[in-house]
PDB file of C-alpha atoms in Angstrom:
ATOM      1  CA  UNK Y   3       0.416  44.580   6.056  1.00 43.00           C
ATOM      2  CA  UNK Y   4      -1.681  47.209   4.706  1.00 42.00           C
ATOM      3  CA  UNK Y   5      -4.977  48.385   6.452  1.00 48.00           C
ATOM      4  CA  UNK Y   6      -7.312  50.834   4.996  1.00 49.00           C
ATOM      5  CA  UNK Y   7     -10.358  52.148   6.850  1.00 55.00           C
ATOM      6  CA  UNK Y   8     -14.255  52.043   5.415  1.00 60.00           C
ATOM      7  CA  UNK Y   9     -13.634  56.180   5.220  1.00 61.00           C
ATOM      8  CA  UNK Y  10     -10.154  55.918   3.002  1.00 52.00           C
ATOM      9  CA  UNK Y  11     -12.077  52.877   0.616  1.00 52.00           C
ATOM     10  CA  UNK Y  12     -15.318  55.483   0.347  1.00 61.00           C
ATOM     11  CA  UNK Y  13     -12.546  58.215  -0.643  1.00 59.00           C
ATOM     12  CA  UNK Y  14     -11.390  56.090  -3.125  1.00 54.00           C
ATOM     13  CA  UNK Y  15     -14.616  54.917  -4.675  1.00 59.00           C
ATOM     14  CA  UNK Y  16     -15.117  59.106  -5.193  1.00 57.00           C
ATOM     15  CA  UNK Y  17     -12.097  59.501  -6.615  1.00 60.00           C
ATOM     16  CA  UNK Y  18     -12.288  56.602  -9.198  1.00 59.00           C
ATOM     17  CA  UNK Y  19     -15.878  58.073  -9.994  1.00 67.00           C
ATOM     18  CA  UNK Y  20     -14.106  61.361 -10.749  1.00 73.00           C
ATOM     19  CA  UNK Y  21     -11.629  59.740 -13.393  1.00 81.00           C
ATOM     20  CA  UNK Y  22     -12.525  60.921 -16.882  1.00 86.00           C
ATOM     21  CA  UNK Y  23     -12.897  58.148 -19.333  1.00 85.00           C
ATOM     22  CA  UNK Y  24     -10.576  56.293 -21.405  1.00 84.00           C
ATOM     23  CA  UNK Y  25     -11.846  58.433 -24.772  1.00 91.00           C
ATOM     24  CA  UNK Y  26     -11.941  61.717 -22.708  1.00 92.00           C
ATOM     25  CA  UNK Y  27      -7.922  61.677 -22.104  1.00 91.00           C
ATOM     26  CA  UNK Y  28      -5.045  62.440 -24.266  1.00 93.00           C
ATOM     27  CA  UNK Y  29      -3.271  59.572 -25.865  1.00 95.00           C
ATOM     28  CA  UNK Y  30      -1.388  57.689 -23.179  1.00 92.00           C
ATOM     29  CA  UNK Y  31       2.426  58.418 -23.405  1.00 95.00           C
ATOM     30  CA  UNK Y  32       5.078  55.522 -23.536  1.00 96.00           C
ATOM     31  CA  UNK Y  33       5.487  55.620 -19.371  1.00 96.00           C
ATOM     32  CA  UNK Y  34       2.113  55.563 -19.128  1.00 94.00           C
ATOM     33  CA  UNK Y  35       1.755  52.553 -21.298  1.00 96.00           C
ATOM     34  CA  UNK Y  36       4.980  50.561 -19.595  1.00 96.00           C
ATOM     35  CA  UNK Y  37       3.287  51.302 -16.637  1.00 92.00           C
ATOM     36  CA  UNK Y  38       0.023  49.644 -17.829  1.00 92.00           C
ATOM     37  CA  UNK Y  39       1.817  46.946 -18.984  1.00 94.00           C
ATOM     38  CA  UNK Y  40       3.241  46.184 -15.829  1.00 93.00           C
ATOM     39  CA  UNK Y  41       0.164  46.152 -14.027  1.00 91.00           C
ATOM     40  CA  UNK Y  42      -1.868  44.085 -16.516  1.00 93.00           C
ATOM     41  CA  UNK Y  43       1.184  41.393 -15.741  1.00 94.00           C
ATOM     42  CA  UNK Y  44      -0.391  41.464 -12.050  1.00 93.00           C
ATOM     43  CA  UNK Y  45      -3.570  40.500 -13.772  1.00 94.00           C
ATOM     44  CA  UNK Y  46      -2.287  37.575 -16.273  1.00 94.00           C
ATOM     45  CA  UNK Y  47      -1.964  35.136 -13.705  1.00 96.00           C
ATOM     46  CA  UNK Y  48      -5.204  32.558 -13.046  1.00 96.00           C
ATOM     47  CA  UNK Y  49      -4.393  32.038  -9.283  1.00 97.00           C
ATOM     48  CA  UNK Y  50      -4.757  36.065  -8.705  1.00 97.00           C
ATOM     49  CA  UNK Y  51      -7.982  36.304 -10.662  1.00 97.00           C
ATOM     50  CA  UNK Y  52      -9.422  33.677  -9.083  1.00 97.00           C
ATOM     51  CA  UNK Y  53      -8.514  35.129  -5.616  1.00 98.00           C
ATOM     52  CA  UNK Y  54      -9.580  38.927  -6.501  1.00 97.00           C
ATOM     53  CA  UNK Y  55     -12.472  37.048  -7.910  1.00 96.00           C
ATOM     54  CA  UNK Y  56     -13.307  35.007  -4.544  1.00 97.00           C
ATOM     55  CA  UNK Y  57     -12.476  38.805  -2.841  1.00 97.00           C
ATOM     56  CA  UNK Y  58     -15.373  40.343  -4.949  1.00 95.00           C
ATOM     57  CA  UNK Y  59     -17.984  38.164  -4.697  1.00 95.00           C
ATOM     58  CA  UNK Y  60     -17.219  37.674  -0.419  1.00 94.00           C
ATOM     59  CA  UNK Y  61     -15.776  41.317   0.445  1.00 90.00           C
ATOM     60  CA  UNK Y  62     -13.229  39.883   3.065  1.00 96.00           C
ATOM     61  CA  UNK Y  63     -11.777  36.478   3.531  1.00 98.00           C
ATOM     62  CA  UNK Y  64      -8.991  34.672   5.732  1.00 97.00           C
ATOM     63  CA  UNK Y  65      -6.026  33.010   3.849  1.00 96.00           C
ATOM     64  CA  UNK Y  66      -7.170  29.680   4.732  1.00 96.00           C
ATOM     65  CA  UNK Y  67     -10.899  30.316   3.039  1.00 98.00           C
ATOM     66  CA  UNK Y  68      -9.168  31.534  -0.094  1.00 98.00           C
ATOM     67  CA  UNK Y  69      -6.758  28.505  -0.329  1.00 98.00           C
ATOM     68  CA  UNK Y  70     -10.336  26.229   0.049  1.00 97.00           C
ATOM     69  CA  UNK Y  71     -11.785  28.464  -2.404  1.00 97.00           C
ATOM     70  CA  UNK Y  72      -9.284  28.242  -4.969  1.00 97.00           C
ATOM     71  CA  UNK Y  73      -7.995  24.443  -4.232  1.00 97.00           C
ATOM     72  CA  UNK Y  74      -4.357  25.253  -3.420  1.00 97.00           C
ATOM     73  CA  UNK Y  75      -2.034  25.261  -0.457  1.00 98.00           C
ATOM     74  CA  UNK Y  76      -2.040  28.454   1.671  1.00 96.00           C
ATOM     75  CA  UNK Y  77       1.084  29.417   1.361  1.00 96.00           C
ATOM     76  CA  UNK Y  78       1.112  29.598  -2.440  1.00 97.00           C
ATOM     77  CA  UNK Y  79      -1.985  31.561  -2.024  1.00 98.00           C
ATOM     78  CA  UNK Y  80      -0.069  33.956   0.409  1.00 96.00           C
ATOM     79  CA  UNK Y  81       2.683  34.596  -1.813  1.00 96.00           C
ATOM     80  CA  UNK Y  82       0.116  35.806  -4.720  1.00 97.00           C
ATOM     81  CA  UNK Y  83      -2.033  37.765  -2.329  1.00 98.00           C
ATOM     82  CA  UNK Y  84       1.527  39.386  -1.276  1.00 96.00           C
ATOM     83  CA  UNK Y  85       1.865  40.763  -5.059  1.00 96.00           C
ATOM     84  CA  UNK Y  86      -1.482  41.953  -4.788  1.00 97.00           C
ATOM     85  CA  UNK Y  87      -0.875  43.801  -1.726  1.00 96.00           C
ATOM     86  CA  UNK Y  88       2.766  45.069  -2.756  1.00 95.00           C
ATOM     87  CA  UNK Y  89       0.590  46.848  -5.870  1.00 94.00           C
ATOM     88  CA  UNK Y  90      -2.221  48.282  -3.605  1.00 93.00           C
ATOM     89  CA  UNK Y  91      -4.908  46.295  -5.267  1.00 96.00           C
ATOM     90  CA  UNK Y  92      -5.746  44.581  -1.728  1.00 97.00           C
ATOM     91  CA  UNK Y  93      -5.475  45.333   1.882  1.00 96.00           C
ATOM     92  CA  UNK Y  94      -5.331  43.327   4.946  1.00 95.00           C
ATOM     93  CA  UNK Y  95      -6.118  43.430   8.535  1.00 95.00           C
ATOM     94  CA  UNK Y  96      -5.089  40.916  11.440  1.00 95.00           C
ATOM     95  CA  UNK Y  97      -7.611  38.894  13.529  1.00 95.00           C
ATOM     96  CA  UNK Y  98      -6.098  37.214  16.104  1.00 95.00           C
ATOM     97  CA  UNK Y  99      -4.113  34.782  13.869  1.00 94.00           C
ATOM     98  CA  UNK Y 100      -5.816  35.177  10.863  1.00 94.00           C
ATOM     99  CA  UNK Y 101      -5.003  37.582   8.296  1.00 95.00           C
ATOM    100  CA  UNK Y 102      -8.454  38.898   6.321  1.00 97.00           C
ATOM    101  CA  UNK Y 103      -8.036  40.580   3.001  1.00 98.00           C
ATOM    102  CA  UNK Y 104     -10.002  42.513   0.766  1.00 97.00           C
ATOM    103  CA  UNK Y 105      -9.991  44.624  -2.415  1.00 96.00           C
ATOM    104  CA  UNK Y 106      -9.420  48.274  -1.735  1.00 94.00           C
ATOM    105  CA  UNK Y 107      -8.815  49.724  -5.102  1.00 91.00           C
ATOM    106  CA  UNK Y 108     -12.399  50.078  -6.457  1.00 88.00           C
ATOM    107  CA  UNK Y 109     -11.391  49.573 -10.156  1.00 88.00           C
ATOM    108  CA  UNK Y 110     -10.493  46.055  -9.763  1.00 92.00           C
ATOM    109  CA  UNK Y 111     -14.230  44.711  -9.662  1.00 91.00           C
ATOM    110  CA  UNK Y 112     -14.963  46.941 -12.674  1.00 89.00           C
ATOM    111  CA  UNK Y 113     -12.162  45.558 -14.356  1.00 91.00           C
ATOM    112  CA  UNK Y 114     -13.216  41.653 -13.816  1.00 92.00           C
ATOM    113  CA  UNK Y 115     -16.836  42.612 -14.511  1.00 91.00           C
ATOM    114  CA  UNK Y 116     -15.468  44.053 -18.084  1.00 88.00           C
ATOM    115  CA  UNK Y 117     -12.805  41.155 -18.584  1.00 90.00           C
ATOM    116  CA  UNK Y 118     -15.645  38.710 -18.076  1.00 91.00           C
ATOM    117  CA  UNK Y 119     -17.723  40.445 -20.595  1.00 89.00           C
ATOM    118  CA  UNK Y 120     -15.622  40.473 -22.978  1.00 87.00           C
ATOM    119  CA  UNK Y 121     -14.945  36.387 -23.072  1.00 88.00           C
ATOM    120  CA  UNK Y 122     -18.491  35.505 -22.005  1.00 89.00           C
ATOM    121  CA  UNK Y 123     -20.221  38.077 -24.580  1.00 84.00           C
ATOM    122  CA  UNK Y 124     -17.730  38.448 -27.173  1.00 73.00           C
ATOM    123  CA  UNK Y 125     -16.373  35.114 -27.784  1.00 66.00           C
ATOM    124  CA  UNK Y 126     -13.420  34.447 -29.930  1.00 66.00           C
ATOM    125  CA  UNK Y 127     -14.133  33.493 -33.683  1.00 55.00           C
ATOM    126  CA  UNK Y 128     -12.913  29.852 -34.073  1.00 45.00           C
TER     127      UNK Y 128
END
């Protein structure tokens, strides 16, 4: 279980804000492209995207609430959450018998917003 304090989360947000824009970076190398591809594979799952969006909307939720939000069994949700934890995208904390999850990577809400913008503002031509 990855637990992160509010001060650690604040530091991640500062680090994110200090990153140069993509246009200001050199062209990505092959190994960076491969790492980026692996990261995008994590996001290439409708359940994980819905779980992340639920966490963006509510900040922190337990497995049962997330399962209800996406209409799945808690065990199936737990499996998807573990993949996100393993990538350092979300963190968790235990409170009694419940485990609560929240997004710890400040890039994730921005990525979801940009992705939603792409599908809502620039729909594919038919």
